mmCIF file of N, CA, C and O and ligand atoms in Angstrom:
data_model
loop_
_atom_site.group_PDB
_atom_site.id
_atom_site.type_symbol
_atom_site.label_atom_id
_atom_site.label_comp_id
_atom_site.label_asym_id
_atom_site.label_seq_id
_atom_site.Cartn_x
_atom_site.Cartn_y
_atom_site.Cartn_z
ATOM 1 N N MET J 1 0.005 -8.263 15.555
ATOM 2 C CA MET J 1 -1.855 -8.337 14.966
ATOM 3 C C MET J 1 -1.119 -8.455 13.771
ATOM 4 O O MET J 1 -0.491 -8.705 13.313
ATOM 5 N N SER J 2 -2.571 -9.059 13.299
ATOM 6 C CA SER J 2 -1.850 -9.494 12.185
ATOM 7 C C SER J 2 -3.057 -8.389 11.014
ATOM 8 O O SER J 2 -3.446 -7.417 11.420
ATOM 9 N N ILE J 3 -2.063 -9.483 9.949
ATOM 10 C CA ILE J 3 -2.931 -7.907 8.692
ATOM 11 C C ILE J 3 -3.887 -8.203 7.642
ATOM 12 O O ILE J 3 -4.068 -7.461 6.732
ATOM 13 N N LEU J 4 -4.590 -9.234 8.471
ATOM 14 C CA LEU J 4 -5.916 -9.067 7.796
ATOM 15 C C LEU J 4 -7.059 -9.099 9.108
ATOM 16 O O LEU J 4 -6.934 -8.826 10.188
ATOM 17 N N CYS J 5 -7.414 -8.538 7.851
ATOM 18 C CA CYS J 5 -9.302 -8.000 8.888
ATOM 19 C C CYS J 5 -9.917 -8.705 8.008
ATOM 20 O O CYS J 5 -10.312 -8.814 6.552
ATOM 21 N N ARG J 6 -11.276 -9.184 8.927
ATOM 22 C CA ARG J 6 -12.691 -9.602 8.210
ATOM 23 C C ARG J 6 -13.112 -9.424 7.713
ATOM 24 O O ARG J 6 -13.846 -7.546 8.774
ATOM 25 N N VAL J 7 -13.678 -9.391 7.355
ATOM 26 C CA VAL J 7 -14.327 -8.264 6.291
ATOM 27 C C VAL J 7 -15.816 -8.919 5.383
ATOM 28 O O VAL J 7 -14.806 -9.730 4.445
ATOM 29 N N ASP J 8 -16.874 -9.737 5.979
ATOM 30 C CA ASP J 8 -17.458 -10.035 4.815
ATOM 31 C C ASP J 8 -17.578 -11.434 5.302
ATOM 32 O O ASP J 8 -17.461 -11.708 6.658
ATOM 33 N N ASP J 9 -16.965 -12.202 4.656
ATOM 34 C CA ASP J 9 -16.371 -13.241 4.563
ATOM 35 C C ASP J 9 -15.556 -13.144 4.012
ATOM 36 O O ASP J 9 -14.853 -15.133 3.385
ATOM 37 N N LYS J 10 -14.485 -12.153 4.285
ATOM 38 C CA LYS J 10 -13.592 -12.277 3.325
ATOM 39 C C LYS J 10 -12.541 -11.614 4.875
ATOM 40 O O LYS J 10 -12.438 -11.243 5.192
ATOM 41 N N MET J 11 -11.371 -12.645 3.978
ATOM 42 C CA MET J 11 -10.387 -11.689 5.002
ATOM 43 C C MET J 11 -9.473 -10.798 4.493
ATOM 44 O O MET J 11 -8.717 -11.233 2.993
ATOM 45 N N VAL J 12 -9.252 -9.427 4.793
ATOM 46 C CA VAL J 12 -8.512 -9.062 3.223
ATOM 47 C C VAL J 12 -7.560 -8.099 4.379
ATOM 48 O O VAL J 12 -7.549 -7.997 5.142
ATOM 49 N N PRO J 13 -6.278 -8.380 2.836
ATOM 50 C CA PRO J 13 -5.476 -7.852 4.426
ATOM 51 C C PRO J 13 -4.676 -6.414 3.890
ATOM 52 O O PRO J 13 -5.499 -5.223 3.365
ATOM 53 N N LEU J 14 -5.509 -5.608 5.052
ATOM 54 C CA LEU J 14 -4.292 -4.052 5.000
ATOM 55 C C LEU J 14 -4.247 -3.812 4.236
ATOM 56 O O LEU J 14 -4.085 -2.307 3.563
ATOM 57 N N TYR J 15 -3.020 -3.917 3.280
ATOM 58 C CA TYR J 15 -1.607 -3.517 2.243
ATOM 59 C C TYR J 15 -3.294 -3.232 1.876
ATOM 60 O O TYR J 15 -2.916 -2.266 0.434
ATOM 61 N N ARG J 16 -4.254 -3.719 1.580
ATOM 62 C CA ARG J 16 -5.195 -3.486 -0.417
ATOM 63 C C ARG J 16 -5.822 -2.438 -0.018
ATOM 64 O O ARG J 16 -6.759 -2.321 -1.052
ATOM 65 N N VAL J 17 -6.153 -2.197 0.879
ATOM 66 C CA VAL J 17 -7.186 -1.291 1.498
ATOM 67 C C VAL J 17 -7.119 0.263 0.612
ATOM 68 O O VAL J 17 -5.951 1.023 1.504
ATOM 69 N N MET J 18 -7.978 0.643 -0.676
ATOM 70 C CA MET J 18 -7.290 2.100 -0.788
ATOM 71 C C MET J 18 -8.439 3.011 0.142
ATOM 72 O O MET J 18 -7.870 3.982 0.803
ATOM 73 N N TRP J 19 -10.153 2.784 0.310
ATOM 74 C CA TRP J 19 -10.189 3.781 1.371
ATOM 75 C C TRP J 19 -11.587 2.464 2.177
ATOM 76 O O TRP J 19 -11.281 1.490 1.423
ATOM 77 N N LEU J 20 -12.216 3.326 3.708
ATOM 78 C CA LEU J 20 -13.433 3.168 4.058
ATOM 79 C C LEU J 20 -14.009 4.011 3.570
ATOM 80 O O LEU J 20 -14.296 5.421 3.408
ATOM 81 N N ALA J 21 -16.088 3.529 3.433
ATOM 82 C CA ALA J 21 -17.028 4.748 3.205
ATOM 83 C C ALA J 21 -17.076 4.820 4.802
ATOM 84 O O ALA J 21 -16.618 4.671 5.348
ATOM 85 N N ALA J 22 -17.345 6.666 4.451
ATOM 86 C CA ALA J 22 -17.691 6.837 5.854
ATOM 87 C C ALA J 22 -19.628 6.850 6.258
ATOM 88 O O ALA J 22 -19.160 6.707 7.257
ATOM 89 N N THR J 23 -19.346 7.000 5.231
ATOM 90 C CA THR J 23 -21.226 6.402 5.633
ATOM 91 C C THR J 23 -21.658 5.543 5.068
ATOM 92 O O THR J 23 -21.240 4.802 4.359
ATOM 93 N N PRO J 24 -23.138 5.473 5.061
ATOM 94 C CA PRO J 24 -23.856 4.060 4.818
ATOM 95 C C PRO J 24 -23.869 4.531 2.747
ATOM 96 O O PRO J 24 -24.091 5.193 3.603
ATOM 97 N N HIS J 25 -23.765 2.982 2.725
ATOM 98 C CA HIS J 25 -23.719 3.166 0.818
ATOM 99 C C HIS J 25 -25.278 3.505 1.441
ATOM 100 O O HIS J 25 -26.581 2.255 1.712
ATOM 101 N N PHE J 26 -25.561 4.314 0.236
ATOM 102 C CA PHE J 26 -27.693 4.918 0.207
ATOM 103 C C PHE J 26 -27.408 4.841 -1.924
ATOM 104 O O PHE J 26 -27.211 6.114 -2.088
ATOM 105 N N CYS J 27 -28.267 4.383 -2.253
ATOM 106 C CA CYS J 27 -28.564 4.031 -4.024
ATOM 107 C C CYS J 27 -30.155 4.359 -3.891
ATOM 108 O O CYS J 27 -29.546 5.394 -5.585
ATOM 109 N N GLY J 28 -30.348 4.049 -3.277
ATOM 110 C CA GLY J 28 -32.097 4.417 -3.702
ATOM 111 C C GLY J 28 -32.823 2.757 -4.662
ATOM 112 O O GLY J 28 -33.757 3.502 -4.672
ATOM 113 N N GLU J 29 -31.751 2.340 -5.121
ATOM 114 C CA GLU J 29 -32.337 0.990 -6.073
ATOM 115 C C GLU J 29 -33.308 0.561 -5.430
ATOM 116 O O GLU J 29 -32.571 0.117 -3.888
ATOM 117 N N GLU J 30 -34.441 -0.708 -5.276
ATOM 118 C CA GLU J 30 -34.613 -0.289 -4.535
ATOM 119 C C GLU J 30 -35.260 -1.722 -3.718
ATOM 120 O O GLU J 30 -35.033 -2.038 -2.502
ATOM 121 N N ASP J 31 -34.056 -2.564 -4.622
ATOM 122 C CA ASP J 31 -34.118 -3.978 -4.275
ATOM 123 C C ASP J 31 -32.370 -4.164 -4.539
ATOM 124 O O ASP J 31 -31.874 -5.537 -4.250
ATOM 125 N N CYS J 32 -31.229 -2.832 -3.225
ATOM 126 C CA CYS J 32 -30.503 -3.188 -3.315
ATOM 127 C C CYS J 32 -30.281 -3.649 -1.902
ATOM 128 O O CYS J 32 -30.566 -3.261 -1.212
ATOM 129 N N ILE J 33 -29.081 -4.715 -2.123
ATOM 130 C CA ILE J 33 -28.394 -5.618 -0.932
ATOM 131 C C ILE J 33 -27.617 -4.772 -0.263
ATOM 132 O O ILE J 33 -27.189 -5.729 0.824
ATOM 133 N N ARG J 34 -26.608 -3.396 -1.149
ATOM 134 C CA ARG J 34 -25.834 -3.383 0.351
ATOM 135 C C ARG J 34 -26.495 -2.330 1.317
ATOM 136 O O ARG J 34 -25.238 -1.774 1.974
ATOM 137 N N GLU J 35 -27.675 -1.634 0.885
ATOM 138 C CA GLU J 35 -27.993 -0.835 2.009
ATOM 139 C C GLU J 35 -27.436 -0.577 2.857
ATOM 140 O O GLU J 35 -27.996 -1.888 3.684
ATOM 141 N N GLY J 36 -27.143 0.325 4.266
ATOM 142 C CA GLY J 36 -26.905 0.036 4.525
ATOM 143 C C GLY J 36 -24.854 -0.455 4.657
ATOM 144 O O GLY J 36 -24.913 -0.185 6.170
ATOM 145 N N CYS J 37 -24.700 -1.204 4.331
ATOM 146 C CA CYS J 37 -23.346 -1.524 4.259
ATOM 147 C C CYS J 37 -22.879 -0.545 3.854
ATOM 148 O O CYS J 37 -22.583 0.669 2.978
ATOM 149 N N TYR J 38 -20.825 -0.674 4.512
ATOM 150 C CA TYR J 38 -19.780 0.280 4.408
ATOM 151 C C TYR J 38 -19.136 -0.737 3.865
ATOM 152 O O TYR J 38 -18.458 -1.460 3.552
ATOM 153 N N GLU J 39 -19.410 0.261 2.201
ATOM 154 C CA GLU J 39 -18.286 -0.014 0.380
ATOM 155 C C GLU J 39 -16.284 0.389 1.445
ATOM 156 O O GLU J 39 -16.641 1.299 1.957
ATOM 157 N N VAL J 40 -15.800 -1.021 0.956
ATOM 158 C CA VAL J 40 -14.238 -0.873 1.393
ATOM 159 C C VAL J 40 -13.459 -0.976 0.772
ATOM 160 O O VAL J 40 -13.684 -2.132 -0.546
ATOM 161 N N ARG J 41 -12.822 0.094 0.431
ATOM 162 C CA ARG J 41 -12.553 -0.458 -1.796
ATOM 163 C C ARG J 41 -11.497 -1.246 -0.843
ATOM 164 O O ARG J 41 -10.030 0.171 -1.073
ATOM 165 N N LEU J 42 -11.074 -1.699 -2.432
ATOM 166 C CA LEU J 42 -9.605 -2.688 -2.495
ATOM 167 C C LEU J 42 -8.496 -1.857 -3.697
ATOM 168 O O LEU J 42 -9.603 -1.130 -4.252
ATOM 169 N N GLU J 43 -7.358 -1.973 -4.133
ATOM 170 C CA GLU J 43 -7.155 -2.171 -5.156
ATOM 171 C C GLU J 43 -7.780 -2.214 -6.213
ATOM 172 O O GLU J 43 -8.459 -3.217 -5.818
ATOM 173 N N GLN J 44 -7.165 -2.268 -7.073
ATOM 174 C CA GLN J 44 -7.518 -2.594 -8.891
ATOM 175 C C GLN J 44 -8.801 -2.820 -8.723
ATOM 176 O O GLN J 44 -9.602 -3.861 -8.881
ATOM 177 N N GLY J 45 -9.445 -1.684 -8.317
ATOM 178 C CA GLY J 45 -11.473 -1.346 -8.737
ATOM 179 C C GLY J 45 -12.603 -2.798 -7.935
ATOM 180 O O GLY J 45 -13.175 -2.336 -7.765
ATOM 181 N N GLU J 46 -11.546 -3.360 -6.851
ATOM 182 C CA GLU J 46 -12.875 -4.541 -5.915
ATOM 183 C C GLU J 46 -13.639 -3.897 -4.932
ATOM 184 O O GLU J 46 -12.773 -2.927 -4.328
ATOM 185 N N SER J 47 -14.333 -3.883 -3.987
ATOM 186 C CA SER J 47 -14.764 -3.368 -3.367
ATOM 187 C C SER J 47 -15.313 -4.833 -2.945
ATOM 188 O O SER J 47 -16.245 -5.758 -3.255
ATOM 189 N N VAL J 48 -15.264 -4.643 -1.205
ATOM 190 C CA VAL J 48 -16.213 -5.528 0.040
ATOM 191 C C VAL J 48 -17.294 -5.176 0.376
ATOM 192 O O VAL J 48 -17.013 -4.496 1.125
ATOM 193 N N TRP J 49 -17.259 -5.562 0.662
ATOM 194 C CA TRP J 49 -18.777 -4.355 1.469
ATOM 195 C C TRP J 49 -19.183 -5.012 2.754
ATOM 196 O O TRP J 49 -18.747 -6.016 3.971
ATOM 197 N N ALA J 50 -18.372 -4.418 4.047
ATOM 198 C CA ALA J 50 -18.368 -4.106 5.906
ATOM 199 C C ALA J 50 -20.339 -3.646 6.336
ATOM 200 O O ALA J 50 -20.453 -3.373 5.718
ATOM 201 N N SER J 51 -20.142 -4.876 7.449
ATOM 202 C CA SER J 51 -21.257 -3.614 8.892
ATOM 203 C C SER J 51 -20.967 -3.187 8.770
ATOM 204 O O SER J 51 -19.414 -3.154 9.186
ATOM 205 N N ALA J 52 -21.066 -2.446 9.544
ATOM 206 C CA ALA J 52 -20.935 -1.032 10.994
ATOM 207 C C ALA J 52 -19.353 -1.369 11.824
ATOM 208 O O ALA J 52 -18.590 -0.841 12.470
ATOM 209 N N ASN J 53 -19.806 -2.664 12.154
ATOM 210 C CA ASN J 53 -19.378 -2.991 13.245
ATOM 211 C C ASN J 53 -18.294 -3.289 12.476
ATOM 212 O O ASN J 53 -16.683 -3.230 12.959
ATOM 213 N N GLU J 54 -18.044 -4.164 11.574
ATOM 214 C CA GLU J 54 -16.548 -4.546 10.703
ATOM 215 C C GLU J 54 -15.750 -3.595 9.827
ATOM 216 O O GLU J 54 -14.789 -3.433 10.255
ATOM 217 N N ARG J 55 -16.302 -2.632 9.525
ATOM 218 C CA ARG J 55 -15.618 -1.135 9.551
ATOM 219 C C ARG J 55 -15.223 -0.597 10.414
ATOM 220 O O ARG J 55 -14.195 -0.092 10.532
ATOM 221 N N ASP J 56 -15.982 -0.884 12.010
ATOM 222 C CA ASP J 56 -15.139 0.819 13.444
ATOM 223 C C ASP J 56 -14.236 -0.527 13.090
ATOM 224 O O ASP J 56 -12.770 0.142 13.257
ATOM 225 N N ASN J 57 -13.522 -2.017 13.102
ATOM 226 C CA ASN J 57 -12.591 -2.104 13.120
ATOM 227 C C ASN J 57 -11.238 -2.726 12.372
ATOM 228 O O ASN J 57 -10.221 -2.287 12.409
ATOM 229 N N LEU J 58 -12.085 -2.296 11.462
ATOM 230 C CA LEU J 58 -11.499 -2.580 10.006
ATOM 231 C C LEU J 58 -10.411 -1.012 9.917
ATOM 232 O O LEU J 58 -9.267 -0.606 9.734
ATOM 233 N N GLN J 59 -11.565 -0.229 10.372
ATOM 234 C CA GLN J 59 -10.862 0.659 10.596
ATOM 235 C C GLN J 59 -9.604 0.930 12.176
ATOM 236 O O GLN J 59 -7.894 1.381 11.677
ATOM 237 N N GLN J 60 -10.044 0.309 12.945
ATOM 238 C CA GLN J 60 -8.890 0.212 13.553
ATOM 239 C C GLN J 60 -7.896 -0.421 13.272
ATOM 240 O O GLN J 60 -5.788 0.577 13.770
ATOM 241 N N HIS J 61 -7.685 -1.486 12.478
ATOM 242 C CA HIS J 61 -6.189 -2.550 12.047
ATOM 243 C C HIS J 61 -5.744 -1.320 11.981
ATOM 244 O O HIS J 61 -4.327 -1.891 11.665
ATOM 245 N N LEU J 62 -5.845 -0.250 10.776
ATOM 246 C CA LEU J 62 -5.634 0.287 9.535
ATOM 247 C C LEU J 62 -5.052 1.560 10.538
ATOM 248 O O LEU J 62 -4.028 1.836 10.112
ATOM 249 N N GLU J 63 -5.408 1.891 11.538
ATOM 250 C CA GLU J 63 -4.899 3.432 12.699
ATOM 251 C C GLU J 63 -4.083 2.587 13.020
ATOM 252 O O GLU J 63 -3.275 3.082 13.136
ATOM 253 N N ARG J 64 -4.029 1.776 13.528
ATOM 254 C CA ARG J 64 -2.642 0.748 14.375
ATOM 255 C C ARG J 64 -0.879 0.119 13.339
ATOM 256 O O ARG J 64 -0.435 0.050 13.776
ATOM 257 N N TRP J 65 -2.302 -0.210 11.955
ATOM 258 C CA TRP J 65 -1.619 -0.602 10.965
ATOM 259 C C TRP J 65 -0.201 0.397 10.590
ATOM 260 O O TRP J 65 1.007 -0.117 10.801
ATOM 261 N N GLN J 66 -0.840 1.399 9.992
ATOM 262 C CA GLN J 66 0.389 2.328 9.333
ATOM 263 C C GLN J 66 1.248 1.590 8.478
ATOM 264 O O GLN J 66 2.945 1.715 8.634
ATOM 265 N N GLY J 67 0.557 0.854 7.474
ATOM 266 C CA GLY J 67 1.295 1.509 6.382
ATOM 267 C C GLY J 67 2.582 -0.165 6.567
ATOM 268 O O GLY J 67 3.620 -0.143 6.011
ATOM 269 N N GLY J 68 3.105 -1.509 7.023
ATOM 270 C CA GLY J 68 3.412 -2.263 7.545
ATOM 271 C C GLY J 68 4.822 -2.014 8.031
ATOM 272 O O GLY J 68 4.768 -2.634 9.139
ATOM 273 N N LEU J 69 4.142 -1.236 8.860
ATOM 274 C CA LEU J 69 5.430 -1.442 10.283
ATOM 275 C C LEU J 69 4.736 -1.209 11.628
ATOM 276 O O LEU J 69 4.417 -0.061 12.379
ATOM 277 N N GLY J 70 4.060 -2.563 10.808
ATOM 278 C CA GLY J 70 2.872 -2.786 12.710
ATOM 279 C C GLY J 70 3.898 -3.072 13.972
ATOM 280 O O GLY J 70 4.943 -3.367 13.987
ATOM 281 N N TYR J 71 3.535 -2.355 14.803
ATOM 282 C CA TYR J 71 4.075 -3.057 16.827
ATOM 283 C C TYR J 71 2.999 -3.797 17.505
ATOM 284 O O TYR J 71 1.590 -4.487 16.529
ATOM 285 N N GLU J 72 3.513 -3.780 18.194
ATOM 286 C CA GLU J 72 2.983 -5.673 19.131
ATOM 287 C C GLU J 72 1.445 -4.434 19.408
ATOM 288 O O GLU J 72 2.083 -3.860 20.661
ATOM 289 N N ASP J 73 1.113 -5.895 20.223
ATOM 290 C CA ASP J 73 -0.102 -5.226 20.343
ATOM 291 C C ASP J 73 0.217 -4.951 22.011
ATOM 292 O O ASP J 73 1.272 -5.104 22.804
ATOM 293 N N GLY J 74 -0.061 -2.948 22.851
ATOM 294 C CA GLY J 74 -0.071 -3.041 23.917
ATOM 295 C C GLY J 74 1.129 -2.533 23.831
ATOM 296 O O GLY J 74 1.745 -1.561 24.437
ATOM 297 N N GLU J 75 2.412 -2.430 22.769
ATOM 298 C CA GLU J 75 3.683 -0.925 23.027
ATOM 299 C C GLU J 75 3.110 -0.313 22.312
ATOM 300 O O GLU J 75 2.481 0.387 20.942
ATOM 301 N N GLU J 76 3.540 1.371 23.197
ATOM 302 C CA GLU J 76 2.962 2.242 22.521
ATOM 303 C C GLU J 76 4.093 3.172 21.666
ATOM 304 O O GLU J 76 5.344 2.392 21.714
ATOM 305 N N HIS J 77 3.083 3.965 20.795
ATOM 306 C CA HIS J 77 4.658 3.921 19.294
ATOM 307 C C HIS J 77 4.164 5.499 19.538
ATOM 308 O O HIS J 77 2.833 6.943 20.535
ATOM 309 N N ASP J 78 5.225 7.398 20.285
ATOM 310 C CA ASP J 78 4.959 7.935 19.806
ATOM 311 C C ASP J 78 4.878 8.269 19.214
ATOM 312 O O ASP J 78 5.240 10.122 18.553
ATOM 313 N N GLY J 79 4.756 7.999 17.396
ATOM 314 C CA GLY J 79 4.757 8.222 16.290
ATOM 315 C C GLY J 79 6.538 8.627 15.361
ATOM 316 O O GLY J 79 6.920 8.874 14.205
ATOM 317 N N THR J 80 7.012 8.325 15.988
ATOM 318 C CA THR J 80 8.679 8.129 15.490
ATOM 319 C C THR J 80 9.374 6.753 15.665
ATOM 320 O O THR J 80 9.121 6.131 16.604
ATOM 321 N N TRP J 81 10.028 6.562 14.849
ATOM 322 C CA TRP J 81 11.206 6.119 15.102
ATOM 323 C C TRP J 81 12.415 5.636 14.673
ATOM 324 O O TRP J 81 13.331 6.038 14.845
HETATM 325 ZN ZN1 ZN V 101 -27.204 0.021 -3.625
#
């Protein structure tokens, strides 16, 4: 599997993701264009903004990727190496 995951118009390397928002963005600004999007925080204070689908997809990638010790599609992993 790829270590890149598509978020918005960017291909984000999984190892750059610090956290994902669990809830959609809401700041109360009338003209906020990110309302309903999920913040994805990257290293160095950058953020990208994911749709609900992109966020779910990214979460799945991150859970499978496990800090760079990625394994092949379809391969079972029991938690020990
Ligand atoms: Zn906002």
